[in-house]
Coordinates of C-alpha atoms in Angstrom, one line a residue:
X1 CA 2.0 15.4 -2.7
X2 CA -1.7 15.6 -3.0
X3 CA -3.8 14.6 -5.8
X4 CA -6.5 17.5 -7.3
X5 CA -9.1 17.9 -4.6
X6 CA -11.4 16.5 -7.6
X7 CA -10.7 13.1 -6.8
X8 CA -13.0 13.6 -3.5
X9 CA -15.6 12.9 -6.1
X10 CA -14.6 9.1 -5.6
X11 CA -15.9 9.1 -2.3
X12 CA -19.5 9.4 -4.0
X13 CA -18.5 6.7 -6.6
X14 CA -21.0 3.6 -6.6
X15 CA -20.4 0.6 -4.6
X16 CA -20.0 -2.4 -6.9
X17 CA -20.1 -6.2 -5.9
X18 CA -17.5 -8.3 -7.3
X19 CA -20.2 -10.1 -10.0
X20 CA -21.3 -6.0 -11.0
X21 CA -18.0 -4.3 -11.0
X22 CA -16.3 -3.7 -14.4
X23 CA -13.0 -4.7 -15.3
X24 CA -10.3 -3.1 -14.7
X25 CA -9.1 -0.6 -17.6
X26 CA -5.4 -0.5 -18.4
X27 CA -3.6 2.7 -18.8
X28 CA -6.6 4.2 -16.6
X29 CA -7.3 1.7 -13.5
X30 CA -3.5 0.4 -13.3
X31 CA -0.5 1.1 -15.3
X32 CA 2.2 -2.0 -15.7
X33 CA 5.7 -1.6 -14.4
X34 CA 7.9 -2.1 -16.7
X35 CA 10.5 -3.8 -16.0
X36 CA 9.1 -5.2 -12.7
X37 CA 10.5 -3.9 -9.4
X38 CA 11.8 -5.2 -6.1
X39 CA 8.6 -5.4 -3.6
X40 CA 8.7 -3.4 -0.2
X41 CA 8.9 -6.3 1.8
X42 CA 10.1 -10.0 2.7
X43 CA 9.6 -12.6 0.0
X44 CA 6.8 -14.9 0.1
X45 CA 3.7 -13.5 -0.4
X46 CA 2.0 -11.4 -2.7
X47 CA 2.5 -7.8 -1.4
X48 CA -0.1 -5.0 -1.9
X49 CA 2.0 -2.0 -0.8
X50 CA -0.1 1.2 -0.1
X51 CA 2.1 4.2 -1.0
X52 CA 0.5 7.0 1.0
X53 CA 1.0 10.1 3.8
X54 CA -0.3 11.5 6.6
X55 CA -0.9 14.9 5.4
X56 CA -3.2 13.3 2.2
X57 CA -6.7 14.0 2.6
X58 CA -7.7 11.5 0.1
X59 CA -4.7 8.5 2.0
X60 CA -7.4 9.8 4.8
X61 CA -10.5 8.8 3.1
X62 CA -9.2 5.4 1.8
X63 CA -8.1 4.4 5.0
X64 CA -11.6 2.8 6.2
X65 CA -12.0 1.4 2.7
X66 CA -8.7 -0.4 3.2
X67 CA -9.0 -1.2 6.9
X68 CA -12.4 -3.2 5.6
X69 CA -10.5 -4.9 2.6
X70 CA -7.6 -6.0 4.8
X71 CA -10.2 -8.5 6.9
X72 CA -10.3 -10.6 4.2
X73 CA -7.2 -10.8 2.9
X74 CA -6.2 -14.0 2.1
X75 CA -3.6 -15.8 3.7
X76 CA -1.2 -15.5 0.9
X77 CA -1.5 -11.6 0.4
X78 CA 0.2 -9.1 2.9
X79 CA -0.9 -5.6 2.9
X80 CA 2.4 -3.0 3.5
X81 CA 2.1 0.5 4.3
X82 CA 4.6 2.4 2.7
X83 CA 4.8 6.1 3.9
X84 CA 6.1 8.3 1.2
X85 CA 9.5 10.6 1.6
X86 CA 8.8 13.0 -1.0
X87 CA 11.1 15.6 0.9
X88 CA 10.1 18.2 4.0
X89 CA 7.9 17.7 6.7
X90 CA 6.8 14.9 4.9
X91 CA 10.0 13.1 5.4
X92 CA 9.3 13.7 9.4
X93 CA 5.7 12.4 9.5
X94 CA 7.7 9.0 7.3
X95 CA 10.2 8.9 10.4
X96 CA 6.8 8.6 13.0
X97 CA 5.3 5.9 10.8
X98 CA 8.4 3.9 10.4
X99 CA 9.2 4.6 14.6
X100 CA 5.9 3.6 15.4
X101 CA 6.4 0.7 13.5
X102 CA 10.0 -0.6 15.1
X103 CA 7.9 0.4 18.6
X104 CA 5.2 -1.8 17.5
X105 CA 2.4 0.7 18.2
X106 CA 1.0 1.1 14.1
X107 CA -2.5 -0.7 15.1
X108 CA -2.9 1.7 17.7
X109 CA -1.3 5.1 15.7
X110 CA -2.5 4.2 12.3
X111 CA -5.8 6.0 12.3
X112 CA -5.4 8.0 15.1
X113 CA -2.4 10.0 13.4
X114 CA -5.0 10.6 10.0
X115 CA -7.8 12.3 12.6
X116 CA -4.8 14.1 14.6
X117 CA -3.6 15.6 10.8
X118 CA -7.0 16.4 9.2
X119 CA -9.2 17.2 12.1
X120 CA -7.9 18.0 15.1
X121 CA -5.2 19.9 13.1
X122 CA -2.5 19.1 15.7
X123 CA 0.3 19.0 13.4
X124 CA 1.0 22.8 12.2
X125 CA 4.8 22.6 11.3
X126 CA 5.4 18.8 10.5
X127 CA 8.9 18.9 13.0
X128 CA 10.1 15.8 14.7
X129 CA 9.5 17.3 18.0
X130 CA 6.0 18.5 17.0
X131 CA 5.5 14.6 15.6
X132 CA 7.0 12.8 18.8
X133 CA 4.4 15.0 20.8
X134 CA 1.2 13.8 19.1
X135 CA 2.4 10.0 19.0
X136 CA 2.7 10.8 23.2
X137 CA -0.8 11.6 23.1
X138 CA -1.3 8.5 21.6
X139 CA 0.6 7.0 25.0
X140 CA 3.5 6.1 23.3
X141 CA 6.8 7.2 25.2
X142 CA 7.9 10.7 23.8
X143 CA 11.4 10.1 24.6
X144 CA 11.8 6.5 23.1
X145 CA 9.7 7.9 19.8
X146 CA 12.2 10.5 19.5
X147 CA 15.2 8.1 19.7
X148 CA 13.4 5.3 17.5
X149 CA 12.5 8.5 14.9
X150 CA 16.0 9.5 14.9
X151 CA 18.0 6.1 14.7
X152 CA 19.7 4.6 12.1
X153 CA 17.2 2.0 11.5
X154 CA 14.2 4.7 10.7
X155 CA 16.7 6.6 8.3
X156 CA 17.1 3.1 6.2
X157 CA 13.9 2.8 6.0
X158 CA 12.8 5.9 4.9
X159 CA 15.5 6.3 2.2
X160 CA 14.4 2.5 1.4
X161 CA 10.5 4.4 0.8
X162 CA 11.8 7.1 -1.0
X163 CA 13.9 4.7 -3.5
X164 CA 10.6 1.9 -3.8
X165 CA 8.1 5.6 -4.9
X166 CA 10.8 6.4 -7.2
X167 CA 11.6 2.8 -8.9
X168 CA 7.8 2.3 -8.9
X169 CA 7.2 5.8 -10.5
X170 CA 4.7 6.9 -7.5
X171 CA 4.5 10.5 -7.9
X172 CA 1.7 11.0 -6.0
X173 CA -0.6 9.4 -3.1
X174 CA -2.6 6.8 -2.6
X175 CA -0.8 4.7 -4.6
X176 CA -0.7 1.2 -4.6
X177 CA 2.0 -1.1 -6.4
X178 CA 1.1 -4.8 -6.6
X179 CA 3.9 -7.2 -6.3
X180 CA 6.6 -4.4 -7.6
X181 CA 4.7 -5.3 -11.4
X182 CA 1.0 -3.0 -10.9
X183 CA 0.6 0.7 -10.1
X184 CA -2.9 1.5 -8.7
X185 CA -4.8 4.9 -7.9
X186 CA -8.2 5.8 -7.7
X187 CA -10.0 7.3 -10.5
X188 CA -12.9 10.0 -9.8
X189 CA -15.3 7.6 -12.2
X190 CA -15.0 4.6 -9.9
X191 CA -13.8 5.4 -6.6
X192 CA -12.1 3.4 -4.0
X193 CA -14.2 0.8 -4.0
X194 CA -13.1 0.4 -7.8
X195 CA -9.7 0.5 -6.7
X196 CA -10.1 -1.9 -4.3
X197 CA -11.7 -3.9 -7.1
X198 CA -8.6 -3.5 -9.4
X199 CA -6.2 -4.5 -6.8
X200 CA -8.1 -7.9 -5.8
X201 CA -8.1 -8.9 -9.9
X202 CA -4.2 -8.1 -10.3
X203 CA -3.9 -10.0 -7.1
X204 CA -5.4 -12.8 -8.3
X205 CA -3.6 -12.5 -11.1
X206 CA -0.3 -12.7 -9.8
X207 CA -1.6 -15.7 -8.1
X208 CA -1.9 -17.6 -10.9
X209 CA 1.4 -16.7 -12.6
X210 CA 2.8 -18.0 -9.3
X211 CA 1.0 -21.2 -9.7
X212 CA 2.5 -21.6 -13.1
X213 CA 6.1 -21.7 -12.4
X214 CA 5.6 -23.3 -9.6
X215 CA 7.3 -26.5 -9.4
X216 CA 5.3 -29.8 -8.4
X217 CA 5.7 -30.8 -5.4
X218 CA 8.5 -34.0 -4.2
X219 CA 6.5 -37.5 -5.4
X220 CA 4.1 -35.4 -7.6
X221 CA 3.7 -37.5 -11.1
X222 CA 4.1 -35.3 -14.4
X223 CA 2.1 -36.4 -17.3
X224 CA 4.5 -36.8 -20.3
X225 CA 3.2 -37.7 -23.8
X226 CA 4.3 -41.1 -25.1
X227 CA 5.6 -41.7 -28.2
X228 CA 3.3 -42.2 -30.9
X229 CA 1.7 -44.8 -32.1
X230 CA 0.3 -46.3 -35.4
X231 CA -3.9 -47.2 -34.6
X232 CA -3.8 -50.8 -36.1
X233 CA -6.4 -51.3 -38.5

């Protein structure tokens, strides 16, 4: 599903440094997830899950912005691409990402299947076979795409997409949900580069809710408060 072609507007949207940008506006920036859902993927981290589709022209245009954001993600943050299984062709172009993942390959496909979608127009009909054929362009085996596409594995996975956009209420792409508790998209005032801003406060923010309920470590000391005394005059 793609967002109103207005949103290319965002594109235009300033660049703001982290001291300049404005904070993020609830309701307009992010929404909260209520009640919070189950993240994408394993445990342990703070997951920023990109909810997003080949065939979107604007999941196109954030891609640099968030292939420049994930250099400097910290080491406690994971970045997850989620490809949305909104029904269709779509569904197919979810079975390459999630093949190309099992194979390994999504460094090398990643981009490359945004520029084979949006300009050189080499997917017309959105079919597995057409899908497996582009990904061999890429060098990947057609053969062992089409197996991985169709196996039982990819089919988990995808229905496992289409049941995280649904539980998150993504009805649209790029959307990003931080932590199963944030949804994200980009708003035509502020751009990506606003986004971008949003996610990296909620992130942060998650961070130190984590660090609240965290326990202390094994030896740590915990203050208590004595009992309390009468000053003596």
């Amino acid at each position: 599903m793609l967002r109103s072609l207005a949103l290319l507007a965002a594109l235009a949207a300033p660049v703001f440094t982290s001291a300049q940008a404005p904070a993020p506006r609830p309701g307009v920036d992010f929404e909260v997830i209520s009640p919070a859902q189950p993240i994408f993927g394993p445990p342990g981290k703070i997951e920023v899950a990109e909810v997003f589709g080949y065939h979107c022209i604007h999941c196109a245009n954030l891609q640099p912005h968030i292939g420049r954001w994930k250099t400097r993600l910290p080491s406690d943050v994971r970045l997850t691409f989620v490809h949305a299984a909104f029904g269709g062709a779509v569904d197919n172009l979810a079975r390459g990402f999630y093949a190309a993942e099992a194979l390994g390959t999504t460094d090398q496909t990643h981009a490359r299947m945004f520029h084979a979608f949006h300009v050189e127009r080499k997917i017309r009909t959105g079919s597995i076979d057409e899908i497996a054929s582009v990904y061999a362009g890429f060098g990947i085996d057609r053969a062992k795409m089409l197996q991985t596409m169709n196996s039982f594995g990819v089919t988990s996975k995808v229905n496992r997409a289409k049941q995280f956009a649904q539980r998150t209420g993504v009805s649209a792409t790029p959307t990003v949900i931080i932590n199963g508790k944030y949804r994200v998209s980009p708003t035509a005032d502020r751009g990506f580069e606003g986004m971008l801003h949003t996610i990296d406060v909620l992130v942060a923010r998650e961070r130190t809710a984590a660090a609240a309920t965290r326990p202390p470590p094994p030896g740590a000391t915990v203050p208590t408060q004595g009992p309390a005394t009468t000053p003596v005059r």
